[in-house]
Amino acid sequence: MTNFEIMPKPPEKEDKLMTWPNWPLKLRTSSSHEEGAERDFAVMTQKFTGQHGHVSRLDCIRCDEKFKPIPGTEFALKAIWCCSRMGFVHPVHEGLIKTLALDLDPRGNVKADTETYRTSSPKIFAAGDMRRGQSLVVWAIREGRQARTRSTSF
């Protein structure tokens, strides 16, 4: 089994001063990885190849920290089964976010304060995954409720 991650390999140990109070960025190894999965980072799958509905090969390429393919790093991997796990990196910017010209944080989420959840546009608010990135639904519920009660002046 091979586990590809589009993100660069995180550090072995977190830099607590750099990440606090956010979730620490560090390499995490699950029991599944320990059972023999190979891991590879900064890899983008470009194409699935096969016949009669059965995959036989993945055509891949290495990518930079902005997920842009790095020319000359192409490779192929024999495959008999593929499973895609895709979270999101940040909300889609095209459309409303771009039209409203909302400021973004360094990770591409809509930038908003945590007191009123106000964005760079005075009458636009962002909470939950839109503001903090992929997280638990309970955070989205909590922040949504806080945004509603703390921004009652509108």
XYZ file of C-alpha atoms in Angstrom:
154
model
C 0.000 0.000 0.000
C 1.207 3.481 -0.869
C -0.194 6.640 0.722
C 0.306 9.813 -1.344
C -0.140 13.248 0.183
C -0.260 16.380 -1.953
C 1.052 18.484 0.936
C 4.798 18.651 1.678
C 6.077 16.322 4.386
C 5.503 17.945 7.782
C 8.299 18.143 10.357
C 8.914 15.188 12.706
C 8.299 17.449 15.730
C 6.062 20.485 15.958
C 7.396 23.980 16.515
C 5.137 24.926 19.428
C 6.109 28.592 19.376
C 5.259 28.826 15.683
C 1.909 26.997 15.722
C 0.349 27.778 19.115
C -2.608 28.164 19.633
C -3.382 26.340 16.385
C -3.194 22.583 15.889
C 0.514 21.682 15.795
C 1.875 20.803 12.382
C 3.902 17.619 12.678
C 4.229 14.235 11.012
C 1.610 11.913 12.450
C 1.824 8.165 12.008
C -1.253 5.991 12.415
C -1.362 2.263 13.142
C -2.181 1.755 9.439
C 1.099 3.384 8.451
C 2.948 1.236 10.965
C 1.471 -1.911 9.382
C 3.505 -1.360 6.248
C 2.082 1.494 4.196
C 4.651 3.466 2.231
C 4.177 7.219 2.442
C 5.186 9.805 -0.122
C 4.636 13.550 0.122
C 4.211 16.391 -2.376
C 2.798 13.986 -4.981
C -0.036 14.740 -7.400
C -1.793 11.995 -9.357
C -2.274 13.174 -12.927
C -3.918 10.157 -14.515
C -5.398 6.740 -13.761
C -4.642 4.151 -16.459
C -6.350 0.791 -16.927
C -8.709 -1.302 -19.006
C -12.292 -2.509 -18.667
C -12.926 -0.390 -15.580
C -9.884 -1.689 -13.682
C -7.010 0.582 -12.733
C -3.507 -0.710 -13.465
C -1.284 2.361 -13.124
C -1.132 5.837 -11.620
C 0.765 8.521 -13.495
C 2.109 10.959 -10.903
C 4.278 14.048 -10.599
C 5.894 15.822 -7.684
C 4.513 19.257 -6.802
C 5.723 22.331 -4.955
C 4.185 23.893 -1.839
C 1.623 25.682 -4.038
C 0.596 22.349 -5.631
C 2.157 23.255 -8.973
C 3.690 20.309 -10.880
C 7.486 20.210 -10.981
C 8.570 19.384 -14.554
C 10.818 16.347 -14.898
C 9.565 14.624 -11.724
C 6.968 12.391 -13.393
C 6.715 8.751 -12.342
C 4.301 5.825 -12.623
C 3.115 3.383 -9.993
C 1.531 0.002 -10.632
C -1.893 -0.146 -8.990
C -4.710 -2.642 -8.578
C -6.965 -0.553 -6.346
C -7.204 3.165 -5.484
C -8.923 4.983 -2.661
C -9.091 8.779 -2.638
C -9.343 10.648 0.628
C -9.769 14.309 -0.028
C -10.371 16.954 2.522
C -10.144 20.532 1.517
C -7.261 22.870 1.891
C -9.334 26.068 2.025
C -12.678 27.356 0.728
C -13.048 27.933 -3.003
C -11.950 31.502 -3.727
C -13.595 31.821 -7.147
C -17.046 33.362 -6.885
C -18.258 35.077 -3.733
C -14.933 35.333 -1.847
C -13.133 36.820 -4.846
C -16.073 39.047 -5.831
C -16.255 40.498 -2.319
C -12.432 40.834 -2.248
C -12.266 39.322 1.237
C -8.864 39.118 2.901
C -7.464 35.599 3.344
C -5.235 34.174 6.039
C -1.882 32.539 5.133
C -3.653 29.164 4.642
C -6.233 30.588 2.213
C -9.187 30.699 4.626
C -11.349 33.807 4.945
C -9.656 36.060 7.484
C -11.971 37.042 10.333
C -11.448 38.027 13.938
C -12.563 35.651 16.694
C -14.553 38.199 18.678
C -17.187 39.252 16.138
C -16.140 36.994 13.225
C -16.115 40.095 11.016
C -14.113 39.827 7.790
C -12.310 42.620 5.935
C -15.740 43.661 4.620
C -17.647 45.248 7.552
C -20.992 43.514 6.957
C -19.601 40.073 6.021
C -18.884 37.456 8.687
C -17.091 34.105 8.482
C -17.086 31.238 10.986
C -16.389 27.520 11.139
C -14.551 25.850 8.260
C -14.656 29.040 6.174
C -12.545 30.827 8.806
C -10.536 28.099 10.550
C -10.168 25.496 7.822
C -11.303 21.903 7.845
C -12.362 21.011 11.354
C -15.107 19.450 13.424
C -18.731 20.391 12.848
C -19.057 21.338 16.535
C -16.571 24.163 15.932
C -18.685 25.426 13.037
C -21.837 25.328 15.191
C -20.124 27.093 18.101
C -18.579 29.804 15.945
C -21.815 30.320 14.013
C -23.702 30.860 17.275
C -21.010 33.199 18.589
C -21.004 35.191 15.353
C -24.774 35.596 15.554
C -24.798 36.748 19.190
C -21.658 38.919 19.029
C -22.561 40.781 15.871
C -26.109 41.860 16.757
C -25.413 45.477 15.800
C -26.341 44.614 12.188
